Tab-separated table of C-alpha atoms in Angstrom:
chain	number	residue	atom	x	y	z
I	1	UNK	CA	51.796	-189.018	60.200
I	2	UNK	CA	53.790	-188.049	63.293
I	3	UNK	CA	54.133	-191.709	64.333
I	4	UNK	CA	55.456	-192.626	60.857
I	5	UNK	CA	58.046	-189.832	61.092
I	6	UNK	CA	59.228	-191.069	64.503
I	7	UNK	CA	59.435	-194.646	63.197
I	8	UNK	CA	61.467	-193.554	60.168
I	9	UNK	CA	63.898	-191.634	62.411
I	10	UNK	CA	64.294	-194.667	64.669
I	11	UNK	CA	64.986	-197.002	61.716
I	12	UNK	CA	67.499	-194.497	60.332
I	13	UNK	CA	69.243	-194.231	63.703
I	14	UNK	CA	69.547	-198.003	63.984
I	15	UNK	CA	70.889	-198.265	60.427
I	16	UNK	CA	73.640	-195.812	61.324
I	17	UNK	CA	74.904	-197.888	64.255
I	18	UNK	CA	74.929	-201.321	62.660
I	19	UNK	CA	78.516	-202.402	63.447
I	20	UNK	CA	78.211	-201.068	67.000
I	21	UNK	CA	75.116	-203.145	67.729
I	22	UNK	CA	76.796	-206.189	66.202
I	23	UNK	CA	79.833	-205.768	68.464
I	24	UNK	CA	77.722	-205.206	71.584
I	25	UNK	CA	76.021	-208.522	70.908
I	26	UNK	CA	79.418	-210.146	70.351
I	27	UNK	CA	81.134	-208.500	73.328
I	28	UNK	CA	78.426	-208.538	76.016
I	29	UNK	CA	78.096	-212.262	76.557
I	30	UNK	CA	78.952	-214.895	79.114
I	31	UNK	CA	82.528	-213.590	79.426
I	32	UNK	CA	81.421	-210.067	80.313
I	33	UNK	CA	78.731	-211.290	82.706
I	34	UNK	CA	81.108	-213.653	84.506
I	35	UNK	CA	83.973	-211.165	84.701
I	36	UNK	CA	81.876	-208.211	85.881
I	37	UNK	CA	79.956	-210.393	88.334
I	38	UNK	CA	83.200	-211.761	89.816
I	39	UNK	CA	84.687	-208.259	90.077
I	40	UNK	CA	81.551	-206.963	91.820
I	41	UNK	CA	81.464	-209.983	94.140
I	42	UNK	CA	85.061	-209.656	95.273
I	43	UNK	CA	85.672	-205.893	95.192
I	44	UNK	CA	82.287	-204.187	95.012
I	45	UNK	CA	82.495	-201.078	92.825
I	46	UNK	CA	86.136	-200.231	93.578
I	47	UNK	CA	87.349	-201.237	90.093
I	48	UNK	CA	84.814	-199.157	88.144
I	49	UNK	CA	87.729	-196.990	87.012
I	50	UNK	CA	89.233	-199.913	85.086
I	51	UNK	CA	85.923	-200.481	83.296
I	52	UNK	CA	85.581	-196.781	82.459
I	53	UNK	CA	89.121	-196.591	81.026
I	54	UNK	CA	88.568	-199.793	79.038
I	55	UNK	CA	85.406	-198.400	77.444
I	56	UNK	CA	87.047	-195.036	76.656
I	57	UNK	CA	89.976	-196.786	74.981
I	58	UNK	CA	87.576	-199.139	73.199
I	59	UNK	CA	86.016	-196.058	71.606
I	60	UNK	CA	89.455	-194.708	70.598
I	61	UNK	CA	90.504	-197.986	68.939
I	62	UNK	CA	87.108	-198.482	67.274
I	63	UNK	CA	87.352	-195.047	65.669
I	64	UNK	CA	90.978	-195.612	64.625
I	65	UNK	CA	90.361	-199.021	63.056
I	66	UNK	CA	87.159	-197.765	61.466
I	67	UNK	CA	88.922	-194.727	59.993
I	68	UNK	CA	91.788	-196.732	58.463
I	69	UNK	CA	89.239	-199.101	56.952
I	70	UNK	CA	87.122	-196.256	55.564
I	71	UNK	CA	90.143	-194.550	53.959
I	72	UNK	CA	91.826	-197.668	52.520
I	73	UNK	CA	88.752	-199.798	51.841
I	74	UNK	CA	90.675	-202.748	53.289
I	75	UNK	CA	90.239	-204.748	56.480
I	76	UNK	CA	92.568	-204.603	59.484
I	77	UNK	CA	94.547	-207.775	58.834
I	78	UNK	CA	95.034	-206.872	55.163
I	79	UNK	CA	96.462	-203.464	56.125
I	80	UNK	CA	98.672	-204.946	58.844
I	81	UNK	CA	99.954	-207.647	56.479
I	82	UNK	CA	100.715	-205.355	53.525
I	83	UNK	CA	101.367	-201.897	55.000
I	84	UNK	CA	103.611	-202.611	58.025
I	85	UNK	CA	107.160	-203.953	57.926
I	86	UNK	CA	107.112	-207.661	58.823
I	87	UNK	CA	103.346	-207.250	58.959
I	88	UNK	CA	102.695	-210.767	57.661
I	89	UNK	CA	104.371	-212.240	60.759
I	90	UNK	CA	102.440	-209.881	63.036
I	91	UNK	CA	99.157	-210.728	61.295
I	92	UNK	CA	99.781	-214.454	61.773
I	93	UNK	CA	100.594	-213.861	65.456
I	94	UNK	CA	97.321	-211.946	65.871
I	95	UNK	CA	95.361	-214.741	64.167
I	96	UNK	CA	96.934	-217.480	66.328
I	97	UNK	CA	96.621	-215.500	69.575
I	98	UNK	CA	92.983	-214.571	68.919
I	99	UNK	CA	92.073	-218.177	68.085
I	100	UNK	CA	93.734	-219.452	71.289
I	101	UNK	CA	91.922	-216.821	73.363
I	102	UNK	CA	88.565	-217.585	71.749
I	103	UNK	CA	89.020	-221.354	72.223
I	104	UNK	CA	89.559	-220.819	75.966
I	105	UNK	CA	86.480	-218.598	76.062
I	106	UNK	CA	84.474	-221.241	74.192
I	107	UNK	CA	85.395	-223.906	76.750
I	108	UNK	CA	84.404	-221.578	79.578
I	109	UNK	CA	81.105	-220.701	77.881
I	110	UNK	CA	80.105	-224.330	77.369
I	111	UNK	CA	81.125	-225.118	80.953
I	112	UNK	CA	78.975	-222.322	82.369
I	113	UNK	CA	76.012	-223.146	80.116
I	114	UNK	CA	76.157	-226.861	81.008
I	115	UNK	CA	76.390	-226.122	84.747
I	116	UNK	CA	73.443	-223.716	84.621
I	117	UNK	CA	71.251	-226.069	82.562
I	118	UNK	CA	72.091	-228.868	85.013
I	119	UNK	CA	71.075	-226.618	87.925
I	120	UNK	CA	67.885	-225.661	86.073
I	121	UNK	CA	67.032	-229.354	85.610
I	122	UNK	CA	67.606	-229.893	89.332
I	123	UNK	CA	65.220	-227.093	90.208
I	124	UNK	CA	62.650	-228.383	87.731
I	125	UNK	CA	62.899	-232.155	88.159
I	126	UNK	CA	64.763	-232.671	91.428
I	127	UNK	CA	67.615	-235.119	91.923
I	128	UNK	CA	71.072	-234.542	90.456
I	129	UNK	CA	69.823	-233.092	87.188
I	130	UNK	CA	71.050	-233.839	83.680
I	131	UNK	CA	74.677	-234.837	83.111
I	132	UNK	CA	76.844	-231.906	81.962
I	133	UNK	CA	78.488	-234.246	79.435
I	134	UNK	CA	75.146	-235.061	77.797
I	135	UNK	CA	74.078	-231.410	77.939
I	136	UNK	CA	77.289	-230.435	76.147
I	137	UNK	CA	76.865	-233.228	73.575
I	138	UNK	CA	73.314	-232.116	72.740
I	139	UNK	CA	74.343	-228.455	72.476
I	140	UNK	CA	77.326	-229.231	70.246
I	141	UNK	CA	75.184	-231.420	67.957
I	142	UNK	CA	72.334	-228.909	67.645
I	143	UNK	CA	74.580	-225.876	67.198
I	144	UNK	CA	76.817	-227.497	64.603
I	145	UNK	CA	73.767	-228.720	62.677
I	146	UNK	CA	72.480	-225.139	62.561
I	147	UNK	CA	75.953	-223.957	61.574
I	148	UNK	CA	76.146	-226.576	58.768
I	149	UNK	CA	72.851	-225.473	57.240
I	150	UNK	CA	73.514	-221.789	57.857
I	151	UNK	CA	70.350	-221.439	59.953
I	152	UNK	CA	71.806	-219.176	62.624
I	153	UNK	CA	69.716	-216.133	61.680
I	154	UNK	CA	66.497	-217.954	62.531
I	155	UNK	CA	67.930	-219.311	65.770
I	156	UNK	CA	69.349	-215.906	66.647
I	157	UNK	CA	65.873	-214.384	66.999
I	158	UNK	CA	65.123	-216.750	69.886
I	159	UNK	CA	68.478	-216.016	71.493
I	160	UNK	CA	67.947	-212.271	71.211
I	161	UNK	CA	64.766	-212.693	73.264
I	162	UNK	CA	66.647	-214.517	76.029
I	163	UNK	CA	69.480	-211.998	76.045
I	164	UNK	CA	66.993	-209.113	76.166
I	165	UNK	CA	65.209	-210.881	79.027
I	166	UNK	CA	68.477	-211.205	80.924
I	167	UNK	CA	69.496	-207.580	80.339
I	168	UNK	CA	66.034	-206.392	81.400
I	169	UNK	CA	66.254	-208.555	84.515
I	170	UNK	CA	69.653	-207.134	85.432
I	171	UNK	CA	68.214	-203.630	85.085
I	172	UNK	CA	65.281	-204.544	87.368
I	173	UNK	CA	67.606	-206.064	89.980
I	174	UNK	CA	69.887	-203.023	89.702
I	175	UNK	CA	67.042	-200.789	90.841
I	176	UNK	CA	66.009	-203.288	93.519
I	177	UNK	CA	69.554	-203.389	94.870
I	178	UNK	CA	69.575	-199.591	94.512
I	179	UNK	CA	73.326	-198.962	94.757
I	180	UNK	CA	74.208	-195.431	95.813
I	181	UNK	CA	75.521	-193.186	93.061
I	182	UNK	CA	78.329	-192.108	95.393
I	183	UNK	CA	79.515	-195.731	95.616
I	184	UNK	CA	79.656	-196.050	91.812
I	185	UNK	CA	81.333	-192.647	91.403
I	186	UNK	CA	83.761	-193.526	94.201
I	187	UNK	CA	84.834	-196.551	92.197
I	188	UNK	CA	86.053	-194.208	89.437
I	189	UNK	CA	88.945	-193.134	91.692
I	190	UNK	CA	91.894	-195.334	90.643
I	191	UNK	CA	92.864	-197.778	93.382
I	192	UNK	CA	94.163	-201.348	93.380
I	193	UNK	CA	93.288	-203.504	96.420
I	194	UNK	CA	96.330	-205.263	97.856
I	195	UNK	CA	94.958	-208.767	97.351
I	196	UNK	CA	96.042	-211.750	95.240
I	197	UNK	CA	94.217	-212.101	91.924
I	198	UNK	CA	93.204	-208.456	91.592
I	199	UNK	CA	95.679	-207.687	88.773
I	200	UNK	CA	94.339	-210.532	86.640
I	201	UNK	CA	90.779	-209.307	87.251
I	202	UNK	CA	91.744	-205.802	86.079
I	203	UNK	CA	93.260	-207.390	82.967
I	204	UNK	CA	90.054	-209.406	82.499
I	205	UNK	CA	87.974	-206.205	82.671
I	206	UNK	CA	90.142	-204.741	79.908
I	207	UNK	CA	90.090	-207.976	77.918
I	208	UNK	CA	86.327	-208.447	77.965
I	209	UNK	CA	85.629	-204.803	77.070
I	210	UNK	CA	88.649	-203.587	75.084
I	211	UNK	CA	88.878	-206.942	73.313
I	212	UNK	CA	91.522	-207.351	70.616
I	213	UNK	CA	89.132	-209.517	68.583
I	214	UNK	CA	86.527	-206.745	68.470
I	215	UNK	CA	88.758	-204.306	66.589
I	216	UNK	CA	89.882	-206.838	64.007
I	217	UNK	CA	86.292	-207.964	63.413
I	218	UNK	CA	84.997	-204.389	63.415
I	219	UNK	CA	86.971	-203.474	60.302
I	220	UNK	CA	85.387	-206.405	58.457
I	221	UNK	CA	81.895	-205.388	59.579
I	222	UNK	CA	82.530	-201.787	58.457
I	223	UNK	CA	83.588	-203.045	55.005
I	224	UNK	CA	80.475	-205.203	54.735
I	225	UNK	CA	78.372	-202.213	55.816
I	226	UNK	CA	79.612	-200.440	52.682
I	227	UNK	CA	80.697	-197.275	54.485
I	228	UNK	CA	83.149	-194.861	52.845
I	229	UNK	CA	85.261	-191.999	54.230
I	230	UNK	CA	82.275	-189.647	53.980
I	231	UNK	CA	80.648	-191.858	56.630
I	232	UNK	CA	83.382	-191.083	59.185
I	233	UNK	CA	80.992	-189.038	61.324
I	234	UNK	CA	78.549	-191.964	61.429
I	235	UNK	CA	81.428	-194.317	62.245
I	236	UNK	CA	82.351	-192.176	65.263
I	237	UNK	CA	78.726	-192.044	66.444
I	238	UNK	CA	78.521	-195.801	66.058
I	239	UNK	CA	81.676	-196.289	68.132
I	240	UNK	CA	80.374	-193.935	70.825
I	241	UNK	CA	77.038	-195.754	71.088
I	242	UNK	CA	78.786	-199.128	71.253
I	243	UNK	CA	81.346	-198.128	73.914
I	244	UNK	CA	78.756	-196.261	75.999
I	245	UNK	CA	76.305	-199.167	76.051
I	246	UNK	CA	79.132	-201.571	76.922
I	247	UNK	CA	79.953	-199.389	79.943
I	248	UNK	CA	76.332	-199.027	81.089
I	249	UNK	CA	75.505	-202.737	80.788
I	250	UNK	CA	78.786	-203.785	82.409
I	251	UNK	CA	78.467	-201.384	85.334
I	252	UNK	CA	74.900	-202.602	85.939
I	253	UNK	CA	76.091	-206.225	86.130
I	254	UNK	CA	78.945	-205.202	88.435
I	255	UNK	CA	76.582	-203.227	90.679
I	256	UNK	CA	74.066	-206.089	90.894
I	257	UNK	CA	76.866	-208.444	91.926
I	258	UNK	CA	78.201	-205.922	94.432
I	259	UNK	CA	74.719	-205.651	95.969
I	260	UNK	CA	74.144	-209.418	96.139
I	261	UNK	CA	77.193	-211.713	95.995
I	262	UNK	CA	79.531	-209.176	97.658
I	263	UNK	CA	77.078	-208.672	100.507
I	264	UNK	CA	76.758	-212.484	100.920
I	265	UNK	CA	80.516	-212.952	100.936
I	266	UNK	CA	80.602	-215.043	97.720
I	267	UNK	CA	83.465	-214.865	95.197
I	268	UNK	CA	81.805	-216.529	92.186
I	269	UNK	CA	84.245	-219.420	91.937
I	270	UNK	CA	81.314	-221.752	91.200
I	271	UNK	CA	78.880	-221.287	88.299
I	272	UNK	CA	75.794	-222.037	90.389
I	273	UNK	CA	76.628	-219.095	92.689
I	274	UNK	CA	75.580	-216.846	89.773
I	275	UNK	CA	71.948	-217.684	90.531
I	276	UNK	CA	72.299	-215.688	93.752
I	277	UNK	CA	72.701	-212.579	91.587
I	278	UNK	CA	68.913	-212.514	91.295
I	279	UNK	CA	68.282	-213.079	94.993
I	280	UNK	CA	66.366	-209.754	95.257
I	281	UNK	CA	63.776	-211.124	92.790
I	282	UNK	CA	63.496	-214.361	94.772
I	283	UNK	CA	62.201	-217.821	93.952
I	284	UNK	CA	62.609	-220.274	91.107
I	285	UNK	CA	61.229	-217.846	88.524
I	286	UNK	CA	64.172	-215.494	89.127
I	287	UNK	CA	66.607	-218.405	88.888
I	288	UNK	CA	65.129	-219.524	85.553
I	289	UNK	CA	65.246	-215.973	84.162
I	290	UNK	CA	68.952	-215.798	84.917
I	291	UNK	CA	69.625	-219.310	83.597
I	292	UNK	CA	67.743	-218.688	80.339
I	293	UNK	CA	69.370	-215.283	79.897
I	294	UNK	CA	72.960	-216.420	80.448
I	295	UNK	CA	72.442	-219.572	78.371
I	296	UNK	CA	71.025	-217.394	75.565
I	297	UNK	CA	73.899	-214.921	75.862
I	298	UNK	CA	76.410	-217.762	75.844
I	299	UNK	CA	74.974	-219.608	72.862
I	300	UNK	CA	74.671	-216.371	70.888
I	301	UNK	CA	78.459	-215.932	71.134
I	302	UNK	CA	79.285	-219.536	70.141
I	303	UNK	CA	78.731	-218.922	66.409
I	304	UNK	CA	81.008	-215.844	66.182
I	305	UNK	CA	83.688	-217.722	68.147
I	306	UNK	CA	83.738	-220.822	65.932
I	307	UNK	CA	83.668	-218.534	62.897
I	308	UNK	CA	86.644	-216.452	63.998
I	309	UNK	CA	89.322	-218.863	62.698
I	310	UNK	CA	87.948	-219.207	59.129
I	311	UNK	CA	86.937	-215.530	59.142
I	312	UNK	CA	90.472	-214.386	60.041
I	313	UNK	CA	92.027	-216.786	57.526
I	314	UNK	CA	89.719	-215.439	54.799
I	315	UNK	CA	90.698	-211.906	55.818
I	316	UNK	CA	94.428	-212.744	55.718
I	317	UNK	CA	94.322	-214.614	52.388
I	318	UNK	CA	91.741	-212.426	50.670
I	319	UNK	CA	89.337	-215.328	50.128
I	320	UNK	CA	85.547	-214.707	50.147
I	321	UNK	CA	83.700	-215.489	53.380
I	322	UNK	CA	81.415	-218.428	52.645
I	323	UNK	CA	79.968	-220.149	55.718
I	324	UNK	CA	79.093	-223.232	53.639
I	325	UNK	CA	82.572	-223.708	52.164
I	326	UNK	CA	84.608	-226.806	53.211
I	327	UNK	CA	87.142	-224.684	55.128
I	328	UNK	CA	84.439	-223.012	57.219
I	329	UNK	CA	82.675	-226.292	57.952
I	330	UNK	CA	85.851	-228.171	58.901
I	331	UNK	CA	87.270	-225.391	61.084
I	332	UNK	CA	83.815	-224.788	62.576
I	333	UNK	CA	83.629	-228.468	63.549
I	334	UNK	CA	87.111	-228.425	65.090
I	335	UNK	CA	86.245	-225.248	66.979
I	336	UNK	CA	82.942	-226.417	68.431
I	337	UNK	CA	84.498	-229.700	69.629
I	338	UNK	CA	86.460	-227.629	72.150
I	339	UNK	CA	83.091	-227.187	73.857
I	340	UNK	CA	83.840	-230.534	75.549
I	341	UNK	CA	87.020	-229.078	77.063
I	342	UNK	CA	85.583	-228.415	80.551
I	343	UNK	CA	84.590	-232.090	80.846
I	344	UNK	CA	88.286	-232.949	81.131
I	345	UNK	CA	89.467	-230.057	83.318
I	346	UNK	CA	89.369	-229.533	87.071
I	347	UNK	CA	89.275	-225.740	86.754
I	348	UNK	CA	85.837	-224.273	87.343
I	349	UNK	CA	84.260	-222.545	84.282
I	350	UNK	CA	84.086	-219.018	85.803
I	351	UNK	CA	87.822	-219.093	86.578
I	352	UNK	CA	88.689	-220.235	83.030
I	353	UNK	CA	86.322	-217.588	81.644
I	354	UNK	CA	88.074	-214.817	83.584
I	355	UNK	CA	91.490	-216.161	82.525
I	356	UNK	CA	90.427	-216.163	78.860
I	357	UNK	CA	89.376	-212.509	79.145
I	358	UNK	CA	92.698	-211.632	80.799
I	359	UNK	CA	94.447	-213.361	77.879
I	360	UNK	CA	92.635	-210.978	75.520
I	361	UNK	CA	94.267	-208.098	77.409
I	362	UNK	CA	97.659	-209.765	76.968
I	363	UNK	CA	97.360	-209.575	73.168
I	364	UNK	CA	95.864	-206.044	73.147
I	365	UNK	CA	99.241	-204.343	72.405
I	366	UNK	CA	99.473	-206.393	69.185
I	367	UNK	CA	96.417	-204.547	67.821
I	368	UNK	CA	96.937	-201.161	69.539
I	369	UNK	CA	100.449	-200.514	68.201
I	370	UNK	CA	99.770	-201.474	64.527
I	371	UNK	CA	96.797	-199.126	64.164
I	372	UNK	CA	98.949	-196.281	65.531
I	373	UNK	CA	101.472	-196.993	62.754
I	374	UNK	CA	98.794	-197.327	60.081
I	375	UNK	CA	96.853	-194.182	60.940
I	376	UNK	CA	100.105	-192.140	60.924
I	377	UNK	CA	101.199	-193.491	57.529
I	378	UNK	CA	100.876	-190.442	55.253
I	379	UNK	CA	101.131	-192.499	52.058
I	380	UNK	CA	98.304	-194.747	53.228
I	381	UNK	CA	96.034	-192.197	54.938
I	382	UNK	CA	96.848	-189.114	52.807
I	383	UNK	CA	94.928	-186.116	54.191
I	384	UNK	CA	93.261	-188.269	56.831
I	385	UNK	CA	96.441	-188.978	58.771
I	386	UNK	CA	95.963	-188.829	62.571
I	387	UNK	CA	95.958	-185.440	64.289
I	388	UNK	CA	97.373	-184.494	67.700
I	389	UNK	CA	94.266	-185.523	69.680
I	390	UNK	CA	94.078	-188.906	67.946
I	391	UNK	CA	97.759	-189.579	68.606
I	392	UNK	CA	97.451	-188.618	72.264
I	393	UNK	CA	94.466	-190.963	72.578
I	394	UNK	CA	96.253	-193.821	70.803
I	395	UNK	CA	99.403	-193.226	72.851
I	396	UNK	CA	97.340	-193.550	76.020
I	397	UNK	CA	95.748	-196.742	74.656
I	398	UNK	CA	99.169	-198.262	73.973
I	399	UNK	CA	100.353	-197.482	77.517
I	400	UNK	CA	97.116	-198.940	78.909
I	401	UNK	CA	97.469	-202.060	76.748
I	402	UNK	CA	101.051	-202.639	77.922
I	403	UNK	CA	100.025	-202.161	81.556
I	404	UNK	CA	97.072	-204.543	81.376
I	405	UNK	CA	99.172	-207.065	79.439
I	406	UNK	CA	101.598	-206.981	82.366
I	407	UNK	CA	98.692	-207.387	84.818
I	408	UNK	CA	97.524	-210.451	82.878
I	409	UNK	CA	100.760	-212.351	83.567
I	410	UNK	CA	102.217	-210.583	86.647
I	411	UNK	CA	100.758	-212.982	89.209
I	412	UNK	CA	102.236	-216.031	87.478
I	413	UNK	CA	105.759	-214.919	88.369
């Protein structure tokens, strides 16, 4: 009887944090792994403060977007389009910017996956391994076939296993590396190393954690969850769980990199260098665990990325979301074809991946400022208009978004 009670409580707890778990799976992927690993490799734990701020502000924006959705019953883009002056133009800008950012991320993901599978084939079979072009072609064909038939849910169960394996492995290596708590806490003190590239990495930390896409998608997930304003307390708990787990998982990846790549003097400019993250485990088994985990994490984010364009268009136009409709299938095909992008570029996948995350930070003000206007609209929000604490938090988010947007482009001028 006691075991049944515990099980029921666990199921209830999970049901209350549905959108948060969805966004963790969407957000903690190849982009987060690459960005946090590169940060740890180059600067150790000194930029932990940027990660902490990003996760705090992620919570603030999640709650704000969730609250406006709960009160109005409408998604983010709908509210921006109809409830803000010139909102239609802003909504279109958000759609275009998010699609561009996700396309860059998709190219980086396929590049990293192809490189790692090629390295895995080298370890397994010897020689030069499989061609990255053929690896990409097979992945694109298989994934689009699954997308066409709407079979992702079945495939997702396998991917969840690989992602869980990777996360578990990072936790094991974290304890093997055994970073001192003082080193992690010391990284919470704001400091910016005087080195080229550091500003873009700070922007990438913000972009991969406090991602503009997450807040737009979150409102849609909250609507589909069927939550109402009486579920505001659950929405806040959900946001807290999501932001907290993002911080914990990201800081673990950063610490593992700081204890391996940073010690070895690597900067993670090359995908294959990522295998050295699991050096403490040693041997080919460790390498395969990392390869399978990152490949699983990468593939699990491909479907949400190729869905983002039709999903946002449906949101903007008010059309139903039907994955088997002609629009979804055509735009999904166009999107997944960008997976071949790295085959025609000289830039290494990790560098493009970090740049794509920094680009997300560049468009963050476009989603931070609108929600401030929406949540302070008395006609729209009625008695649920933002209070002093919420406005202070959102004001801080806007300042942070403007600063990281500047960091994203500062080193190009």
